Tab-separated table of C-alpha atoms in Angstrom:
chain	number	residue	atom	x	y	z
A	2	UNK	CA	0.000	0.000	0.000
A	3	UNK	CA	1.388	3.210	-0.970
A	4	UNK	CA	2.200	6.251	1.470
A	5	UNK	CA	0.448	9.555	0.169
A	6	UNK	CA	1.487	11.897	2.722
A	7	UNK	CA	5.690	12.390	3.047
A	8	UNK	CA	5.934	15.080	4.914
A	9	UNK	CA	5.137	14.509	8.416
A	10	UNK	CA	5.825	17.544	11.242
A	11	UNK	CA	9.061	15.922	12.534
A	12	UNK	CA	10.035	15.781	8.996
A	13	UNK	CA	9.139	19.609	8.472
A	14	UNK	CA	11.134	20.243	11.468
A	15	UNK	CA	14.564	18.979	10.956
A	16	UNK	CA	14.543	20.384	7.334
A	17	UNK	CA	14.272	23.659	9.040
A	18	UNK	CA	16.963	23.358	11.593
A	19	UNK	CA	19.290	22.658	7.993
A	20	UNK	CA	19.438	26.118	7.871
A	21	UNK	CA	20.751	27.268	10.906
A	22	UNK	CA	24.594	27.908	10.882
A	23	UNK	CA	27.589	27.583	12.755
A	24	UNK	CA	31.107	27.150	12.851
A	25	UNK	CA	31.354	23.555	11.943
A	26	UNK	CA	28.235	24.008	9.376
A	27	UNK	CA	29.845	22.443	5.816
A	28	UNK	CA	28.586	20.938	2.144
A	29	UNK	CA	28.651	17.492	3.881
A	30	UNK	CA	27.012	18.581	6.949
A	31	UNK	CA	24.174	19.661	5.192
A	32	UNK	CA	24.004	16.667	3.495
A	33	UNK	CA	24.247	14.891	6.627
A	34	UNK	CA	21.266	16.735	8.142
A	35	UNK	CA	19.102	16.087	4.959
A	36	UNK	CA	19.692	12.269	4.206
A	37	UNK	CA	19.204	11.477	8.220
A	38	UNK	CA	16.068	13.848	8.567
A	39	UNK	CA	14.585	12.049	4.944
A	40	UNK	CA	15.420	8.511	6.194
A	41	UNK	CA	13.610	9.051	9.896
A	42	UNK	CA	11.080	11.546	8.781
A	43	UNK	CA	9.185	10.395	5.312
A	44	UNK	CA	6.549	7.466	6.210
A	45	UNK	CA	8.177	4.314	4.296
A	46	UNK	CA	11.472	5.210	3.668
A	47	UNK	CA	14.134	3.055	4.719
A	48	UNK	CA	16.702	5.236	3.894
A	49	UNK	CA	18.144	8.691	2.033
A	50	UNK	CA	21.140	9.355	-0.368
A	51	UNK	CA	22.285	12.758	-1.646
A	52	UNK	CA	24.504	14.324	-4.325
A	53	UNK	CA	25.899	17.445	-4.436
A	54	UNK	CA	27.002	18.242	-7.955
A	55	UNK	CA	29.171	21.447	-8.762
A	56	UNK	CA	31.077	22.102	-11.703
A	57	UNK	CA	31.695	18.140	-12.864
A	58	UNK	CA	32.382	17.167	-9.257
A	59	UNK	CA	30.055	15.206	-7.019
A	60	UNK	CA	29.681	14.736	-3.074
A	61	UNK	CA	27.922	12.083	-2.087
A	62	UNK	CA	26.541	11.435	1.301
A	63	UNK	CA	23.794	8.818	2.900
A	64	UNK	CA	22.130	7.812	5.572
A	65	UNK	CA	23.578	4.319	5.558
A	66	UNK	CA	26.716	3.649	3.881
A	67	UNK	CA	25.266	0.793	1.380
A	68	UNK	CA	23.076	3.557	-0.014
A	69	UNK	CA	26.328	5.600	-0.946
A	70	UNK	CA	27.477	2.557	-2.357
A	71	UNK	CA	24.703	1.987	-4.684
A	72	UNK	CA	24.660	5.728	-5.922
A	73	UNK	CA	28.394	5.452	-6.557
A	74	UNK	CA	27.747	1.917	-8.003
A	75	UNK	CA	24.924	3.567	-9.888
A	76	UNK	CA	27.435	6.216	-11.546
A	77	UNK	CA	29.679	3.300	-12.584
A	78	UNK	CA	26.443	1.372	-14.679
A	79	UNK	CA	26.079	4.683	-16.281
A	80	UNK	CA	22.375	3.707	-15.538
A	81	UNK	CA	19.425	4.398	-13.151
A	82	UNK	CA	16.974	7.071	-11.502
A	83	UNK	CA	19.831	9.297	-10.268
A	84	UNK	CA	21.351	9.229	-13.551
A	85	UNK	CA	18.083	9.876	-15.351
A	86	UNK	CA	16.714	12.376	-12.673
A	87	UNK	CA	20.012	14.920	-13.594
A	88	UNK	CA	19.462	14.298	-16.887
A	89	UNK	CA	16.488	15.236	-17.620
A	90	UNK	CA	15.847	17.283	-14.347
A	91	UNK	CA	12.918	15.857	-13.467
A	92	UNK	CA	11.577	13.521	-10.539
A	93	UNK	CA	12.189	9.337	-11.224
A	94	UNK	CA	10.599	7.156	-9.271
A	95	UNK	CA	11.203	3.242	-9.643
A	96	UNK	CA	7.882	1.326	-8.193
A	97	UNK	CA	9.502	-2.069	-7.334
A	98	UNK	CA	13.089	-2.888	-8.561
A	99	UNK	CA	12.104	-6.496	-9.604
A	100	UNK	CA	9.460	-5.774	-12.098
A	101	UNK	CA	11.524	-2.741	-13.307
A	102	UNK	CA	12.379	-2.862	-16.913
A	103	UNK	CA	14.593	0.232	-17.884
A	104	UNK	CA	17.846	-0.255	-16.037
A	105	UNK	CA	18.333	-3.921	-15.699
A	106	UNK	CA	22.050	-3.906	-14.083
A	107	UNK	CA	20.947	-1.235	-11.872
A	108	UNK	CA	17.895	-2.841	-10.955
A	109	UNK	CA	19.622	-5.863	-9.802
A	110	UNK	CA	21.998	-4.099	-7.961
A	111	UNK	CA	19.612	-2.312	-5.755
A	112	UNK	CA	17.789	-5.437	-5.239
A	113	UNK	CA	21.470	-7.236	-3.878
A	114	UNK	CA	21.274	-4.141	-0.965
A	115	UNK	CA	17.455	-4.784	0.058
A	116	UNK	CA	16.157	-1.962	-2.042
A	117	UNK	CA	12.449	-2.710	-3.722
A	118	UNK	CA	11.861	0.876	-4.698
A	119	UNK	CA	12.797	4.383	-4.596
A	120	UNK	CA	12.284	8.283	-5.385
A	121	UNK	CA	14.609	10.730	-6.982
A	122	UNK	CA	14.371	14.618	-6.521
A	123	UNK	CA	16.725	16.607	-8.590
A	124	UNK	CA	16.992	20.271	-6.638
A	125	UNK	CA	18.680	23.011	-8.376
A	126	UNK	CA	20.593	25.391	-6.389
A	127	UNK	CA	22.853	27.740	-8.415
A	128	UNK	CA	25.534	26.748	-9.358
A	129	UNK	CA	24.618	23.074	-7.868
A	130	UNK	CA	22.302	19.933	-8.207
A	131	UNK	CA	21.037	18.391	-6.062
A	132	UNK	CA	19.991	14.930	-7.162
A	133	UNK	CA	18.040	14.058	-3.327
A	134	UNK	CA	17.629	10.015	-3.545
A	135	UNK	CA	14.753	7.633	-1.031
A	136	UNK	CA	14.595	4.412	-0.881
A	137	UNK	CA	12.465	1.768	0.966
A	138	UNK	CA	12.379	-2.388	1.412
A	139	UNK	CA	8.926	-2.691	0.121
A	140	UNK	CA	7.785	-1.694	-3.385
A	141	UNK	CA	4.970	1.115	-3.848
A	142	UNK	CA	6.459	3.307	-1.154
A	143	UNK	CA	6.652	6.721	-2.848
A	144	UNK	CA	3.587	7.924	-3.767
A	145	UNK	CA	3.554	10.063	-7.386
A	146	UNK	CA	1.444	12.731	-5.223
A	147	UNK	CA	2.943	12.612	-1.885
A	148	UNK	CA	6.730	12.998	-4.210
A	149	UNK	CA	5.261	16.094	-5.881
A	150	UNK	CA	4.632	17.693	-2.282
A	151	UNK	CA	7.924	16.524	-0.792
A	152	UNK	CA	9.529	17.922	-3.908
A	153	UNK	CA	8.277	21.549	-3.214
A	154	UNK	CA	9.540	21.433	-0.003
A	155	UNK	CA	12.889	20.130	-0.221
A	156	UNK	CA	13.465	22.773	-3.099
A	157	UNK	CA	12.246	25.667	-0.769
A	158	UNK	CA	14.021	24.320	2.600
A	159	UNK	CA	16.949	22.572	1.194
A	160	UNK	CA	18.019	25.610	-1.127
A	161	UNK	CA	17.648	28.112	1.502
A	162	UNK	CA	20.037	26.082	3.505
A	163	UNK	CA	22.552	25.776	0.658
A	164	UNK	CA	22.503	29.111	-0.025
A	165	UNK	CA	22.954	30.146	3.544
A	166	UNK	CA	25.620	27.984	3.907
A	167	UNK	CA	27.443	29.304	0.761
A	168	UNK	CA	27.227	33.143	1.624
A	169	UNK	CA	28.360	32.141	5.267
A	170	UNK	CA	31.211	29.726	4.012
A	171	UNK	CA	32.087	33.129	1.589
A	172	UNK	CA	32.201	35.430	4.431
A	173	UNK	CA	34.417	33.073	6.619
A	174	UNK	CA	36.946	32.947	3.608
A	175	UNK	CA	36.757	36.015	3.378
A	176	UNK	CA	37.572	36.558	6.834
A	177	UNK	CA	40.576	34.055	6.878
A	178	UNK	CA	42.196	35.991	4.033
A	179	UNK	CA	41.918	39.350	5.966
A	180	UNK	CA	43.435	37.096	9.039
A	181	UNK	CA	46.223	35.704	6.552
A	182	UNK	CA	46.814	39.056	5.439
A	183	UNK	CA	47.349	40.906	8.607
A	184	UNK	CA	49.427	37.991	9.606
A	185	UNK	CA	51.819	38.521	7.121
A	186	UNK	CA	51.605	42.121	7.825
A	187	UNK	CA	52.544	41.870	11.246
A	188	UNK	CA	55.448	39.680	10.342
A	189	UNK	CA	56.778	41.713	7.433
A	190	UNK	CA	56.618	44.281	9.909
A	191	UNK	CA	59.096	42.602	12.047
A	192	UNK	CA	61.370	41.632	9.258
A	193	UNK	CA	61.557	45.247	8.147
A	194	UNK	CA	62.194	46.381	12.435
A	195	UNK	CA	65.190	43.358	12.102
A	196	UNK	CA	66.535	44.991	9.110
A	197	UNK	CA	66.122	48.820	9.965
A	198	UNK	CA	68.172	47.436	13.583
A	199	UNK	CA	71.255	45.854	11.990
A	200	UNK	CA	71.576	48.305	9.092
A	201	UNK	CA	70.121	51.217	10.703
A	202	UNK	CA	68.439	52.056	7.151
A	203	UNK	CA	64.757	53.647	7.242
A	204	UNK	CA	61.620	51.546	6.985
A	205	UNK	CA	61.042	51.962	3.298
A	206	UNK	CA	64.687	50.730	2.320
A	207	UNK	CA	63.984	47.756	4.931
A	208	UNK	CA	61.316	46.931	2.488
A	209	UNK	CA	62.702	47.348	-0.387
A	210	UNK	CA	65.270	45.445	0.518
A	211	UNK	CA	62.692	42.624	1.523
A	212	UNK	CA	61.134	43.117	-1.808
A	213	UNK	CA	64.594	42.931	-3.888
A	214	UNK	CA	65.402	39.527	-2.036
A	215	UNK	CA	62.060	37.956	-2.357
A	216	UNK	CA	62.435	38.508	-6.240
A	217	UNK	CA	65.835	37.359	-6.729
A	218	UNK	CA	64.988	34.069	-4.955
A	219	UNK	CA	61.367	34.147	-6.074
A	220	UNK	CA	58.955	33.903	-2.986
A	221	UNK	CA	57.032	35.526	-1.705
A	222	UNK	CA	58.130	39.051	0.622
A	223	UNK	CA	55.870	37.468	3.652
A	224	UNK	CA	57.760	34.167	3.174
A	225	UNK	CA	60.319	35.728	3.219
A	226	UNK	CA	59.930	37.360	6.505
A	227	UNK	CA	59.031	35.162	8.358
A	228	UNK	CA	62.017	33.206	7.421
A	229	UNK	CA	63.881	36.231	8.242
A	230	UNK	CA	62.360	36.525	11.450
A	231	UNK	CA	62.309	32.706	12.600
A	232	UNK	CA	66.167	32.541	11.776
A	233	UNK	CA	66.842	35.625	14.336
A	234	UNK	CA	64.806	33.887	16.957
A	235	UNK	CA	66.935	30.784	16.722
A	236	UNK	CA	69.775	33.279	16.939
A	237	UNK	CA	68.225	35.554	20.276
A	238	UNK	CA	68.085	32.552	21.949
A	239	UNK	CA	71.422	31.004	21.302
């Protein structure tokens, strides 16, 4: 008997809490968060795959690890639902995997891992897909009306969280390169105060003396100074 309702409150819940950040919030996180929430939350389903696909290159994540080996296995057939659902963009669903005609090798490689039937959801979230992947033990789980509702939501909730988490993982690059940068300030800094103390030259001929080095040996000037100022460490305390 088939399931027509997918989205149960629980279910609605944790795909909320995917977009809440913090520190440790990531790409596979996220996928994490979705493929465990899908696999406890959606009445049937025995389980939940995800992949992330970005410019050629996937991330795959599940909420057992024989479903990431049959979407992996999947890619190596060069047939089934995933495959289908990113080509064409559009939801697959496979009713039971032994009365399944169109991908024969895939078919009886889901049915070697205890998979009967399942639902893909391709998600796009510029400049990603999302190919979102359920699967259940019995056939008929995934009900053609109660996929088309769980669709809708896992584009709005799961694209708000990916693009939350992009903007937030832009802003903490951003913010280790302004770290990295005044890092190597500070240090070039020193480099120039070592220089300026044992030639007694001015600041800007410390530097361009740092700068004149650092091209002759080609690296960079920060390298460079910190090399300069590790070596008269090693030297202050001999």
């Amino acid at each position: 008997m088939e399931s027509t309702a997918m989205i149960t409150p629980g279910l609605a819940r944790d795909l909320a809490v995917l977009g809440r950040l913090g520190e440790d919030t990531s790409t596979e996180s996220v996928l994490r968060g979705l493929t465990t929430a899908l696999a406890a939350g959606v009445p049937g389903c025995s389980g939940a795959s995800a992949e992330h696909w970005r410019d050629q290159r996937v991330l795959v994540s599940g909420s057992h690890s024989e479903l990431i080996m049959l979407v992996e296995g999947e890619r190596d057939l060069g047939e089934g639902p995933s495959i289908e659902a990113r080509q064409s963009g559009g939801r697959v669903a496979v009713a039971d995997v032994l009365s399944e005609g169109r991908w024969p090798r895939y078919d009886a490689l889901a049915s070697r891992w205890g998979v009967r039937s399942a639902l893909v959801v391709p998600i796009e979230v510029a400049p990603a897909t999302l190919l979102v992947g359920l699967y259940s033990v019995r056939p008929g789980a995934f009900s053609p009306h109660g996929a088309h509702s769980l669709a809708d939501m896992l584009t709005e909730q799961v694209g708000v969280a990916m693009s939350n988490m992009w903007e937030f993982e832009e802003v903490r690059t951003d913010a280790a390169q302004l770290q990295e940068a005044l890092a190597g300030r500070s240090v070039i800094d020193q480099a120039k105060g070592i220089i300026m103390q044992t030639s007694g030259c001015s600041a800007e001929a410390a530097f361009e003396e740092l700068r004149r080095i650092s091209q002759h040996h080609q690296v960079k000037v920060a390298d460079l100074a910190r090399l300069l100022v590790e070596e008269h460490q090693r030297k202050s305390k001999r």
